[in-house]
mmCIF file of C-alpha atoms in Angstrom:
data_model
loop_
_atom_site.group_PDB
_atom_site.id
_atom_site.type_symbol
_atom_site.label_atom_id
_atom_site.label_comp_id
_atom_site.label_asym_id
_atom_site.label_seq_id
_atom_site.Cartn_x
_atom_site.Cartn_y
_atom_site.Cartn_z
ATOM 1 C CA UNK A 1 -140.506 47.491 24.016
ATOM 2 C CA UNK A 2 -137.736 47.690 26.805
ATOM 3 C CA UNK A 3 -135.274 45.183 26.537
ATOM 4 C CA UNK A 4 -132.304 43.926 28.863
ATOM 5 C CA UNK A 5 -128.873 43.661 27.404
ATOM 6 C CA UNK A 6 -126.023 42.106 28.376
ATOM 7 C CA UNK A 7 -122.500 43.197 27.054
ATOM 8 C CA UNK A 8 -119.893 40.971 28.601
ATOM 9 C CA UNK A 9 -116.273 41.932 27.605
ATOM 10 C CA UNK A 10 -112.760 40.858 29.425
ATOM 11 C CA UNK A 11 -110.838 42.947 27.196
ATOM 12 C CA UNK A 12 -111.351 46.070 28.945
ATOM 13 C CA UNK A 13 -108.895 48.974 27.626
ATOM 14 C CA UNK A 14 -108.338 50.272 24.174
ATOM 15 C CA UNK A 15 -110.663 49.783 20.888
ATOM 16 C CA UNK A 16 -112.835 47.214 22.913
ATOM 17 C CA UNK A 17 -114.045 49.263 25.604
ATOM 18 C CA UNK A 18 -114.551 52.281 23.148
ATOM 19 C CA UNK A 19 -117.338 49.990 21.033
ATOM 20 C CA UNK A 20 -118.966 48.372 24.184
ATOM 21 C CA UNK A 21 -118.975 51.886 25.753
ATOM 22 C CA UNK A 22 -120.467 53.550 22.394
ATOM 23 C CA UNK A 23 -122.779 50.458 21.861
ATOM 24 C CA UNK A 24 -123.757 50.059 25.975
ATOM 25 C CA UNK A 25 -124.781 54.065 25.633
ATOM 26 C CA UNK A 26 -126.673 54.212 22.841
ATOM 27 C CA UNK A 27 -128.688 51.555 23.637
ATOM 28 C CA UNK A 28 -128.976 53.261 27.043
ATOM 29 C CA UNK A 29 -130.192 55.995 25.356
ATOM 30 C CA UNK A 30 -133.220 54.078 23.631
ATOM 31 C CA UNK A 31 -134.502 53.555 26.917
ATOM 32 C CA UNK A 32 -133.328 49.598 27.381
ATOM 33 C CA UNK A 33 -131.729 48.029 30.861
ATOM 34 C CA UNK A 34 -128.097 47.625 29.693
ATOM 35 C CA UNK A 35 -125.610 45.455 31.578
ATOM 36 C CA UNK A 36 -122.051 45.617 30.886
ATOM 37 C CA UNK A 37 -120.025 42.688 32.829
ATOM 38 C CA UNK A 38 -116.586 42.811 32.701
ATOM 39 C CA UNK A 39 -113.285 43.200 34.877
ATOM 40 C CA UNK A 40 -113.451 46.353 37.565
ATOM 41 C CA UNK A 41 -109.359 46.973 36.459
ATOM 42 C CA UNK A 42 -109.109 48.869 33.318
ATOM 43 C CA UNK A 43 -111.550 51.821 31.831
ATOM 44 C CA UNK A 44 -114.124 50.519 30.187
ATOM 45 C CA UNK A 45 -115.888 49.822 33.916
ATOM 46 C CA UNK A 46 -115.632 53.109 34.522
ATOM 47 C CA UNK A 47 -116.518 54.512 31.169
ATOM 48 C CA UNK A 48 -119.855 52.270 30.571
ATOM 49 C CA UNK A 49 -121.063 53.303 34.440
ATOM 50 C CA UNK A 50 -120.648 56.923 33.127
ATOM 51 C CA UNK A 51 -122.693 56.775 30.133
ATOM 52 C CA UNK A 52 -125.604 55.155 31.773
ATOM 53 C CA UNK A 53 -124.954 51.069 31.875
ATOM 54 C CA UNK A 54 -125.086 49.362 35.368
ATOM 55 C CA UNK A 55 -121.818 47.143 35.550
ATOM 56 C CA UNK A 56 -121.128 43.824 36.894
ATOM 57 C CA UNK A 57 -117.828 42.368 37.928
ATOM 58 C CA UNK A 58 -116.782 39.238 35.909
ATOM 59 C CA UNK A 59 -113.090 38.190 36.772
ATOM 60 C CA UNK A 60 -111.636 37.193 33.761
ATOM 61 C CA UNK A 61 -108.121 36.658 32.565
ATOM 62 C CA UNK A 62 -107.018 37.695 29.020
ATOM 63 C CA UNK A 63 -105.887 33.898 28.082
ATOM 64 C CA UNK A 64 -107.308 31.085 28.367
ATOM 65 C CA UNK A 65 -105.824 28.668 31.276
ATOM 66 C CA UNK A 66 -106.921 27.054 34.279
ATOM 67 C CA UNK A 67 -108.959 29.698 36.127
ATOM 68 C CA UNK A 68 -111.787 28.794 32.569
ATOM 69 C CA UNK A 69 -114.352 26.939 35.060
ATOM 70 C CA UNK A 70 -114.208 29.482 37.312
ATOM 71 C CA UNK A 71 -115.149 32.004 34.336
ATOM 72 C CA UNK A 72 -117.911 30.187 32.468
ATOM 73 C CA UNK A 73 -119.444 29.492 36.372
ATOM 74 C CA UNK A 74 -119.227 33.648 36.731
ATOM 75 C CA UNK A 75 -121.010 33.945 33.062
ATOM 76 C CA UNK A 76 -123.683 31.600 34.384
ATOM 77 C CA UNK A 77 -124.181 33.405 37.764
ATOM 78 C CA UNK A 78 -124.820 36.812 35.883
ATOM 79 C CA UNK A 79 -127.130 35.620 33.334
ATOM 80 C CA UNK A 80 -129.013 33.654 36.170
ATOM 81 C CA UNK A 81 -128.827 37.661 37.943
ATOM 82 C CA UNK A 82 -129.298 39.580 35.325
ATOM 83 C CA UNK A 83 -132.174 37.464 32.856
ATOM 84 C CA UNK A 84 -130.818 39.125 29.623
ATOM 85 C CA UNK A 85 -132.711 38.987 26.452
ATOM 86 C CA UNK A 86 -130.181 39.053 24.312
ATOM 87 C CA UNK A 87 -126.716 38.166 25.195
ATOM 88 C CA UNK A 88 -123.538 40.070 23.358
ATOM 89 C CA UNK A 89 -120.290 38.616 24.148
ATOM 90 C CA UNK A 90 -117.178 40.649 23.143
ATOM 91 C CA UNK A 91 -113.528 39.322 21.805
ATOM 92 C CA UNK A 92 -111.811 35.545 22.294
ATOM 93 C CA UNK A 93 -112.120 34.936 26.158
ATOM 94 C CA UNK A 94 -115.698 36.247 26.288
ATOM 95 C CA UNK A 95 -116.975 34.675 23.672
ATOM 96 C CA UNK A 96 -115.140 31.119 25.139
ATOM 97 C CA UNK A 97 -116.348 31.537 28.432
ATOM 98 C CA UNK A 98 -119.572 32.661 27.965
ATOM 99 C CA UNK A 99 -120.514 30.289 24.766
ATOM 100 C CA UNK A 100 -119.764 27.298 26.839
ATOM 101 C CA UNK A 101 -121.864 29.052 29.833
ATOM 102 C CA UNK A 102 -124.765 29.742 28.072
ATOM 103 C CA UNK A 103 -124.624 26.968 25.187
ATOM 104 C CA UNK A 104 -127.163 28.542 23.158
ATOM 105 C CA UNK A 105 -130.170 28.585 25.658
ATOM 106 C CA UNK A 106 -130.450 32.672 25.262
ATOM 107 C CA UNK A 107 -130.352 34.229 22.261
ATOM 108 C CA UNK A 108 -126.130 34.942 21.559
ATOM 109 C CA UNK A 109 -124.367 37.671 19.819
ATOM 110 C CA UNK A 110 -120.570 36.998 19.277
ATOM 111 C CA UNK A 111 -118.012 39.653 18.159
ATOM 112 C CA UNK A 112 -114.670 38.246 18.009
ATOM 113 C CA UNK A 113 -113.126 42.023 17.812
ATOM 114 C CA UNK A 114 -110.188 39.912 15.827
ATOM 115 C CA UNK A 115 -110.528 36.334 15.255
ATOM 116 C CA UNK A 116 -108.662 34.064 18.660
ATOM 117 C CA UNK A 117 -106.601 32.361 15.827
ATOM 118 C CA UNK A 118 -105.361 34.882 14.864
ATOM 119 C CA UNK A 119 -103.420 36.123 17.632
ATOM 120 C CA UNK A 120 -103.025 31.848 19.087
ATOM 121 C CA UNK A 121 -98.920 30.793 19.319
ATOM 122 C CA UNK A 122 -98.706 28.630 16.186
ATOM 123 C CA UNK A 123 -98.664 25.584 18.537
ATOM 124 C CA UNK A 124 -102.661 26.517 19.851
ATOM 125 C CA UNK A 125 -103.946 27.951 16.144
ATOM 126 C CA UNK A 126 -104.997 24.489 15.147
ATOM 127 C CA UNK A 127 -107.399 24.148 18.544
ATOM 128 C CA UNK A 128 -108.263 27.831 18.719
ATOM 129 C CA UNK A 129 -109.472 27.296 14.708
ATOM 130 C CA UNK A 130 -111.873 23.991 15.882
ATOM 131 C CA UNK A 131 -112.875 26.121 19.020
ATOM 132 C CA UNK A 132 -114.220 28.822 16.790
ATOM 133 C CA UNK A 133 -115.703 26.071 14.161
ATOM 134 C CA UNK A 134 -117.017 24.438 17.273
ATOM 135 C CA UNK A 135 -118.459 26.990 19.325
ATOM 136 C CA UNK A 136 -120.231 28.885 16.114
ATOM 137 C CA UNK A 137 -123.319 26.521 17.108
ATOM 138 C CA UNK A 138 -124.044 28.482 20.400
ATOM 139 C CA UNK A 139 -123.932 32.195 18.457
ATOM 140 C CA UNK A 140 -127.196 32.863 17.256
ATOM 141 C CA UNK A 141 -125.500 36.193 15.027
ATOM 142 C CA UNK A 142 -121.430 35.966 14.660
ATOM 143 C CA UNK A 143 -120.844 39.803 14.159
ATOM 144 C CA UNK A 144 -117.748 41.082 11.908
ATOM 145 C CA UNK A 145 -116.820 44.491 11.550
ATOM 146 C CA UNK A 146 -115.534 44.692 7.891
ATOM 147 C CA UNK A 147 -116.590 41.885 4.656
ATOM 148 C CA UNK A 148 -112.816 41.205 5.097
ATOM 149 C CA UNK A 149 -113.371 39.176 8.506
ATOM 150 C CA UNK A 150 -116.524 37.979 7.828
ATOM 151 C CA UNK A 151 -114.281 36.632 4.809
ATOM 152 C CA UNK A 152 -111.465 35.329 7.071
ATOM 153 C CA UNK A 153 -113.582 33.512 9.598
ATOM 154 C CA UNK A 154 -115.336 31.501 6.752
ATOM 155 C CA UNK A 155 -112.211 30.345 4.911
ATOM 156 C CA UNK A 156 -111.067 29.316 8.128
ATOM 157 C CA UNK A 157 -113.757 26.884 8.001
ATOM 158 C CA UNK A 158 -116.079 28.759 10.612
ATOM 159 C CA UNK A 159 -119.714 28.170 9.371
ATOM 160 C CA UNK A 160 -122.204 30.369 11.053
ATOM 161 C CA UNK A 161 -124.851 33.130 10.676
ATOM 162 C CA UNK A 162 -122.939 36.340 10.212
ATOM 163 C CA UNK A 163 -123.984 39.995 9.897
ATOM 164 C CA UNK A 164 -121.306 42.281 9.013
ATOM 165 C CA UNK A 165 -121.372 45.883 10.887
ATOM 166 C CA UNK A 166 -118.808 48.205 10.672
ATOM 167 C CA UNK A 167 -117.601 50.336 13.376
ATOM 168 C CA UNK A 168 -118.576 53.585 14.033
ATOM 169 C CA UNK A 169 -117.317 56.928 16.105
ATOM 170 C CA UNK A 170 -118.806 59.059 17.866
ATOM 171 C CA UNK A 171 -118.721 61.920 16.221
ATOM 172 C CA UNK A 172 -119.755 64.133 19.091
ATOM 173 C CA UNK A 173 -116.880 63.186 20.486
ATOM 174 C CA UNK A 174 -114.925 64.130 17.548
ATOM 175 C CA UNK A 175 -116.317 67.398 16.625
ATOM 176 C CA UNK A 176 -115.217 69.420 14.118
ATOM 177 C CA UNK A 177 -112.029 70.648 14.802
ATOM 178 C CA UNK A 178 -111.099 74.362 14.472
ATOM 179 C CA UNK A 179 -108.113 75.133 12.647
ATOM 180 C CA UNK A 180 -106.386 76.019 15.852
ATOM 181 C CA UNK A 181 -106.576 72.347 16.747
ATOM 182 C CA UNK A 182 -103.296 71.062 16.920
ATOM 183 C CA UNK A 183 -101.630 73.529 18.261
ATOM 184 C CA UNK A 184 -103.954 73.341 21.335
ATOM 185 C CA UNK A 185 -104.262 70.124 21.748
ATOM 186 C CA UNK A 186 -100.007 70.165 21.520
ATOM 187 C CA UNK A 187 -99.948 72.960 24.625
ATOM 188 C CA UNK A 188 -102.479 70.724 26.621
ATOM 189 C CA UNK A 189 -100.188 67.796 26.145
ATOM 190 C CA UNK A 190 -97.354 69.673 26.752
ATOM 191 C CA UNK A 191 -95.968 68.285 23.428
ATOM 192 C CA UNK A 192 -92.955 70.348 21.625
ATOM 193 C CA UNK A 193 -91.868 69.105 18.184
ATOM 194 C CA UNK A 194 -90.096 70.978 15.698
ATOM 195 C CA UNK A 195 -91.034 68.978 12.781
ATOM 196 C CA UNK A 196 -93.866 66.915 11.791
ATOM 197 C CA UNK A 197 -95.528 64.385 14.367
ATOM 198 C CA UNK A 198 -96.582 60.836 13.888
ATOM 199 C CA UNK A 199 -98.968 59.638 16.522
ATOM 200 C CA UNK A 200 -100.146 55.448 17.275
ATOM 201 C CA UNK A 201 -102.286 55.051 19.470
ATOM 202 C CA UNK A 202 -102.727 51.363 20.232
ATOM 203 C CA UNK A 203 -102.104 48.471 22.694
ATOM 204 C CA UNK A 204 -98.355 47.851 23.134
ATOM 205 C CA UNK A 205 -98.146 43.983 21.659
ATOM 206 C CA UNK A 206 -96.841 42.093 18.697
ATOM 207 C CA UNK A 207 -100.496 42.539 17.199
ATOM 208 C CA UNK A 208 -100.227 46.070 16.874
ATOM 209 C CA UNK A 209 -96.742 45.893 14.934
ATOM 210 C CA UNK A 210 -95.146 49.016 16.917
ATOM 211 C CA UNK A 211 -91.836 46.891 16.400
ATOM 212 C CA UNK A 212 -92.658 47.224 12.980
ATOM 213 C CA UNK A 213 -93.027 50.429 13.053
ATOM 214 C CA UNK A 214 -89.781 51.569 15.035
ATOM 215 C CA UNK A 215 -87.845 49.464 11.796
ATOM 216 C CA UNK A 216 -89.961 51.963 9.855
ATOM 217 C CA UNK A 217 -89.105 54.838 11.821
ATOM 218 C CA UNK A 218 -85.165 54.506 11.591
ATOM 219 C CA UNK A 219 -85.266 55.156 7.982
ATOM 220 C CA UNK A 220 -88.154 58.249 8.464
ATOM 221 C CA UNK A 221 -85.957 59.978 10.533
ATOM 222 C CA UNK A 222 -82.849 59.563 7.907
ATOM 223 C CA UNK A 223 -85.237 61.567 5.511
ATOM 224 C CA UNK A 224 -87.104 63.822 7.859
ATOM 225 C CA UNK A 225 -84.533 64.147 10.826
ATOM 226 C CA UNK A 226 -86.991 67.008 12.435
ATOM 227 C CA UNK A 227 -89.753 64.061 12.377
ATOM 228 C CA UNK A 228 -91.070 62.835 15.784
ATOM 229 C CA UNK A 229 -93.308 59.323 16.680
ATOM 230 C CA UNK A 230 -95.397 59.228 19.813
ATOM 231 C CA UNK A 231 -96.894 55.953 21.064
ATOM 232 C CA UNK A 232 -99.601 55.738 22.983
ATOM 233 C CA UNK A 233 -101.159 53.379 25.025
ATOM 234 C CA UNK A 234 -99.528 50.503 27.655
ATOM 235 C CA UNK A 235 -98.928 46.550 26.801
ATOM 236 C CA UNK A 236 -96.833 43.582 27.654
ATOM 237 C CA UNK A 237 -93.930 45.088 25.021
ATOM 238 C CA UNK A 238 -93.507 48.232 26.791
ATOM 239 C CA UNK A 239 -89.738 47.567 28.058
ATOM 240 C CA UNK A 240 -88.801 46.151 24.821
ATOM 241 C CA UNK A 241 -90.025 48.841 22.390
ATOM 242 C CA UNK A 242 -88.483 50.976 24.255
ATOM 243 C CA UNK A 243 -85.069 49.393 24.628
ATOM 244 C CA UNK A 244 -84.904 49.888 20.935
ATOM 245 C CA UNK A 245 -86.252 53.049 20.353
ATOM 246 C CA UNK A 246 -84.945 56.163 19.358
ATOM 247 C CA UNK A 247 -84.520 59.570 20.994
ATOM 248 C CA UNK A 248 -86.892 61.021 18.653
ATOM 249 C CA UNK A 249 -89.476 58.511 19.712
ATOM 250 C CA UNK A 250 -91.774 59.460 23.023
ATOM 251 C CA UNK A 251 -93.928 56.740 25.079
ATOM 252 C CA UNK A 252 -97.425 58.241 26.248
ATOM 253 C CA UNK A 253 -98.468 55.544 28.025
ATOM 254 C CA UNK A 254 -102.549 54.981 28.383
ATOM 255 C CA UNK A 255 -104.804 57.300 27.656
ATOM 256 C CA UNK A 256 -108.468 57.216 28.725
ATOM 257 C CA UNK A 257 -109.438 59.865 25.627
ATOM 258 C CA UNK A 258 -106.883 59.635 22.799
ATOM 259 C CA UNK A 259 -108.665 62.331 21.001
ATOM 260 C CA UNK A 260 -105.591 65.206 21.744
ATOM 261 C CA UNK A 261 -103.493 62.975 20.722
ATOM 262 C CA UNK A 262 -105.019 62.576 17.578
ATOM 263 C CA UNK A 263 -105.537 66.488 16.963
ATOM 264 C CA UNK A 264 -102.171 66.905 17.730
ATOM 265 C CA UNK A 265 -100.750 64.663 14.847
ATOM 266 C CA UNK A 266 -99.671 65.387 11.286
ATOM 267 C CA UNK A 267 -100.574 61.687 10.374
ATOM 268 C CA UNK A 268 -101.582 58.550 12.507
ATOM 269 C CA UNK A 269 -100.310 55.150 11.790
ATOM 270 C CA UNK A 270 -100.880 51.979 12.376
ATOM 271 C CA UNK A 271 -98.828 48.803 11.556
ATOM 272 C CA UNK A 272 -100.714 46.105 12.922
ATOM 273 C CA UNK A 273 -99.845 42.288 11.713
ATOM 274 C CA UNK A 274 -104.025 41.299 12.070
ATOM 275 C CA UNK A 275 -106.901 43.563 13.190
ATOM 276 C CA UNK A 276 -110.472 43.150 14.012
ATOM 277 C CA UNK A 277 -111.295 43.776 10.482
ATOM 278 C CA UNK A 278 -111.321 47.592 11.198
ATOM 279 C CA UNK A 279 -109.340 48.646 13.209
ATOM 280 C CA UNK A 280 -110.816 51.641 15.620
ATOM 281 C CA UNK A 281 -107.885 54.262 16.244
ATOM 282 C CA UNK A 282 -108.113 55.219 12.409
ATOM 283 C CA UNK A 283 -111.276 55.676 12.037
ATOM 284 C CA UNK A 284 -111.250 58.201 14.991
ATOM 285 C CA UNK A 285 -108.289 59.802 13.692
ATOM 286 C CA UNK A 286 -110.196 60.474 10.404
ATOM 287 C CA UNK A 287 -113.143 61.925 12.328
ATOM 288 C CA UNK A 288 -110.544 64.396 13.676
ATOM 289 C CA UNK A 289 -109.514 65.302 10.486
ATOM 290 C CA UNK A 290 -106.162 63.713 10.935
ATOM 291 C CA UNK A 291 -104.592 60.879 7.828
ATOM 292 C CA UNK A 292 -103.487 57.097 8.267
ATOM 293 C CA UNK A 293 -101.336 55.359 7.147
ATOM 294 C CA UNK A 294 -102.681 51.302 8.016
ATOM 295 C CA UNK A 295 -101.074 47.978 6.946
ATOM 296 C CA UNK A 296 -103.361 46.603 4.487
ATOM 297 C CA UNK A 297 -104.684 43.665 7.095
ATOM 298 C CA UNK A 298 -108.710 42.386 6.034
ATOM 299 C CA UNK A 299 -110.738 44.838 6.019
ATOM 300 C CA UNK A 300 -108.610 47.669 6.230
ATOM 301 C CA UNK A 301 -109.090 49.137 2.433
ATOM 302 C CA UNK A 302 -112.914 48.891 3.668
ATOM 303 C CA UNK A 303 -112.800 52.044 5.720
ATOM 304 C CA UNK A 304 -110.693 54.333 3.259
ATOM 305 C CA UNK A 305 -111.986 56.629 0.861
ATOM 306 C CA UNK A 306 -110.832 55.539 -2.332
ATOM 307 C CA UNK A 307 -107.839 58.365 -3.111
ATOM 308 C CA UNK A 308 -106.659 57.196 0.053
ATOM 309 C CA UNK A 309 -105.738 53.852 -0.763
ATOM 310 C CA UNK A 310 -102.245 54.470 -3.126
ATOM 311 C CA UNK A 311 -101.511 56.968 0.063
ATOM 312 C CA UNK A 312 -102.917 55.121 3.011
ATOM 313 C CA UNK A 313 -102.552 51.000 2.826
ATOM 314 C CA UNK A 314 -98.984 49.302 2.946
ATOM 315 C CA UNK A 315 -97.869 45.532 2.704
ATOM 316 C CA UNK A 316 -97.993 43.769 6.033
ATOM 317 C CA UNK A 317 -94.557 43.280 7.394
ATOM 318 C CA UNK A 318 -92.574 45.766 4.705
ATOM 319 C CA UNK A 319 -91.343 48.728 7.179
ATOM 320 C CA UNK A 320 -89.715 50.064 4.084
ATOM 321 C CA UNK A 321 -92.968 50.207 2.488
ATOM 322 C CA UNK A 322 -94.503 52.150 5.838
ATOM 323 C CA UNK A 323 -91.422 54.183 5.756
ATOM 324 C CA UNK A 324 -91.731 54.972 2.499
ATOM 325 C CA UNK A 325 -95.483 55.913 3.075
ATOM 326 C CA UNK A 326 -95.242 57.526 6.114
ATOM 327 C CA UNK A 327 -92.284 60.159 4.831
ATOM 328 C CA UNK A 328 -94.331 60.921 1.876
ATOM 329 C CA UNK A 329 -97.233 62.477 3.875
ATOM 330 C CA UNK A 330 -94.695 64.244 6.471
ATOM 331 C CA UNK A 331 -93.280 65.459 3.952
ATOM 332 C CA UNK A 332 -96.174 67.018 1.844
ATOM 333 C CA UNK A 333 -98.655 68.298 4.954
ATOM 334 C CA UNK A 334 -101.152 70.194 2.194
ATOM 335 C CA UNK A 335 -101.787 66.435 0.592
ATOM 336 C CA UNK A 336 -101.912 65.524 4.425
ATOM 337 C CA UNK A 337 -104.891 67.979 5.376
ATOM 338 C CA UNK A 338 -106.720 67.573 2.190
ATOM 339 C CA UNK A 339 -106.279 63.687 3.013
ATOM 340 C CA UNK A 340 -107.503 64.705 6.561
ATOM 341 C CA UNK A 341 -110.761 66.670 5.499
ATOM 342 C CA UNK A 342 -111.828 64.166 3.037
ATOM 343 C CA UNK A 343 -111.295 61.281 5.020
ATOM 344 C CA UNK A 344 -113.413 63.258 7.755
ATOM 345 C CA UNK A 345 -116.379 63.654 5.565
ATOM 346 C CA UNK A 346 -116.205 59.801 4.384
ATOM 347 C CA UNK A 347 -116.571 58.937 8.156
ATOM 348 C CA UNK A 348 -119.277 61.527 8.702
ATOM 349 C CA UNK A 349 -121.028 59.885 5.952
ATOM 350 C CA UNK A 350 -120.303 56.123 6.186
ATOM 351 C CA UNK A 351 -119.196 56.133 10.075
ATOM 352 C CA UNK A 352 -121.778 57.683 12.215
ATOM 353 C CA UNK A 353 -121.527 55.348 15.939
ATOM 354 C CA UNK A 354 -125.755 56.039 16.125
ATOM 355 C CA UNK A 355 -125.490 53.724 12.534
ATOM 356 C CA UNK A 356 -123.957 50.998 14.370
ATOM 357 C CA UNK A 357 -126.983 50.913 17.323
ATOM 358 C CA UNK A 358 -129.045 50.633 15.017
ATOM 359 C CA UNK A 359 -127.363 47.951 12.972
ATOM 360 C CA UNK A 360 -127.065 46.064 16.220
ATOM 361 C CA UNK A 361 -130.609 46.295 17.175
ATOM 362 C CA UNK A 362 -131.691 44.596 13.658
ATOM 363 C CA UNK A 363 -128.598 41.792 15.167
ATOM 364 C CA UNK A 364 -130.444 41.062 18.057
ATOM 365 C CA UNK A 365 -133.688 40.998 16.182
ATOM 366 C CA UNK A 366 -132.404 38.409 14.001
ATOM 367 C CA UNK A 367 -130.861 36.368 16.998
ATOM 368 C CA UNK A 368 -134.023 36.170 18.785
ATOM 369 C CA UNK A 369 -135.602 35.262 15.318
ATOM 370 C CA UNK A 370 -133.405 32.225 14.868
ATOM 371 C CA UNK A 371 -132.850 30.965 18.887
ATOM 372 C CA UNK A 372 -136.003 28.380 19.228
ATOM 373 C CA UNK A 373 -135.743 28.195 23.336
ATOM 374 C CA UNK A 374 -133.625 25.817 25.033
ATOM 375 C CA UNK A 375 -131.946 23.688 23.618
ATOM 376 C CA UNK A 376 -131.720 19.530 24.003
ATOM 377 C CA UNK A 377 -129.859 17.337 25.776
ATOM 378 C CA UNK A 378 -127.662 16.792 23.166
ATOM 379 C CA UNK A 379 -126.183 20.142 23.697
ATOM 380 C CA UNK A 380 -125.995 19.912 27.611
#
């Protein structure tokens, strides 16, 4: 049976647009109508046209504010256009806008991508935490990406049906690399280190912790002065990260494919404060054959193999600690490609992106199960 689909995402760069992308074309691929509706600025437009999804334009701002009405009245005007079956809303303002559009009168899918509370100013966390309690009751299937957010959300008091599925790479994408990889992907990027490269690849923000890591990085390059960090990707803390960075640290900017990037590294890190549960930049560096060293955020020990963990996962907020973790590996690049090749066989085996469409589907399955029609005035 053809279905329709409706993605609706406002974040529209980075890890978010990779899943709604992956998700949008594998679902394409099963021979459904998939709609992706989102802002035109920003790749994942672009990306989800490419791979076989017809796109609408939703204007959408990252924060809530006062352009809201005009946001939930766009959600409405698409669904009324579009007559999903199931609706999949993606990260905070999605999810916000399109809740309080729909209200539970289509069957809803809601993937936080990170819970809003999370990431709220300490002043908004209370409200954001009742929003999420509140809003549960119009998401037919609240979709987490690790047990450790599914975990998160409920302590926080959020009571609602949840199915956990983990996030998945392409692996096509990936490939299997060649042993010739880095060096190739180095001369495409024009990149010339003579020591041992650390790579992030990640939004520029305080959620991503690159602050963090340039603390961290001071005391790497006192014990590996050849060492270099690259950080790629664009964010509101561009100026400021690199005000305080040193010479032996390079800005990329944003990348549509971060997969060079990733060949080109001795080790990808990662020193975000809170994640989506699982993060997706390591799990694509692993596919590439490439280690990670991660903050040890929910869900993050959920993704590693287990040898990886004493190697891999370091206090939240310690750059010591990362330092620490991070020289070791430079350092010792055999225990660094061994990590790599294991850690590319767990995601082969556990990590497959085709796993994840067809996780979803049984999602939607269960949404439709449990949405009994409209709903009554009382929710109005």
């Amino acid at each position: 049976m053809t279905r329709t689909i409706l993605h609706i995402a406002q974040s529209s760069e980075a890890g978010v647009a990779r899943v709604v992308t992956d998700l949008a074309a594998g679902q394409c691929t099963q021979g459904d109508r998939v709609v992706v509706a989102c802002p035109t600025a920003g790749t994942l437009a672009r990306t989800a046209a490419r791979r076989g999804a017809q796109v609408v334009r939703w204007d959408a701002v990252r924060s809530p504010g006062p352009a809201l009405p005009r946001e939930v009245a766009g959600v409405r005007r698409i669904v009324d256009g579009v007559r999903p079956d199931v609706v999949h809303l993606h990260s905070a303002k999605a999810g916000l806008a399109g809740r309080l559009a729909i209200r539970g009168r289509l069957p809803t899918v809601y993937q936080p991508h990170a819970w809003s509370f999370d990431g709220a100013p300490a002043a908004l966390r209370t409200a954001a935490v009742r929003w999420e309690r509140a809003g549960a009751r119009w998401a037919h299937q609240v979709v987490c990406v690790s047990e450790g957010e599914r975990a998160h959300g409920a302590a926080a008091g959020i009571r609602c049906r949840y199915a956990v599925v983990r996030n998945g790479v392409d692996l096509d994408w990936c490939g299997p690399p060649e042993a010739s990889a880095r060096e190739a992907a180095r001369h495409r990027l024009d990149v010339r280190v003579p020591g041992p490269l650390a790579v992030c690849v990640a939004r520029l923000c305080r959620q991503k912790g690159q602050d963090v890591l340039l603390d961290a990085w001071a005391e790497v390059e006192a014990r590996i002065p050849q060492a270099r960090l690259v950080l790629v990707g664009a964010g509101p803390d561009r100026s400021l990260l690199a005000a305080r960075a040193s010479p032996a640290v390079g800005f990329a900017g944003a990348v549509v494919d971060p997969r060079d990037w990733y060949l080109a590294a001795d080790l990808v890190v990662l020193a975000s404060r809170w994640e989506a549960g699982m993060a997706l930049a390591p799990l694509e560096a692993m596919a590439c054959s490439r280690p990670v060293v991660v903050t040890d955020v929910p869900g993050a020990r959920e993704f590693l193999p287990p040898r990886h963990l004493p190697f891999a996962v370091v206090p939240l907020g310690h750059p010591g600690a990362f330092a620490a973790a991070v020289a070791r590996l430079l350092a010792d690049p055999a225990t660094g490609r061994a990590l790599g090749e294991e850690a590319q066989a767990h995601i082969r085996r556990h990590h497959d992106v085709r796993r994840v469409v067809e996780r979803m589907y049984s999602v939607y399955d269960d949404a439709r199960r449990v949405w009994s029609g409209p709903v009554g005035a009382a929710d109005q």
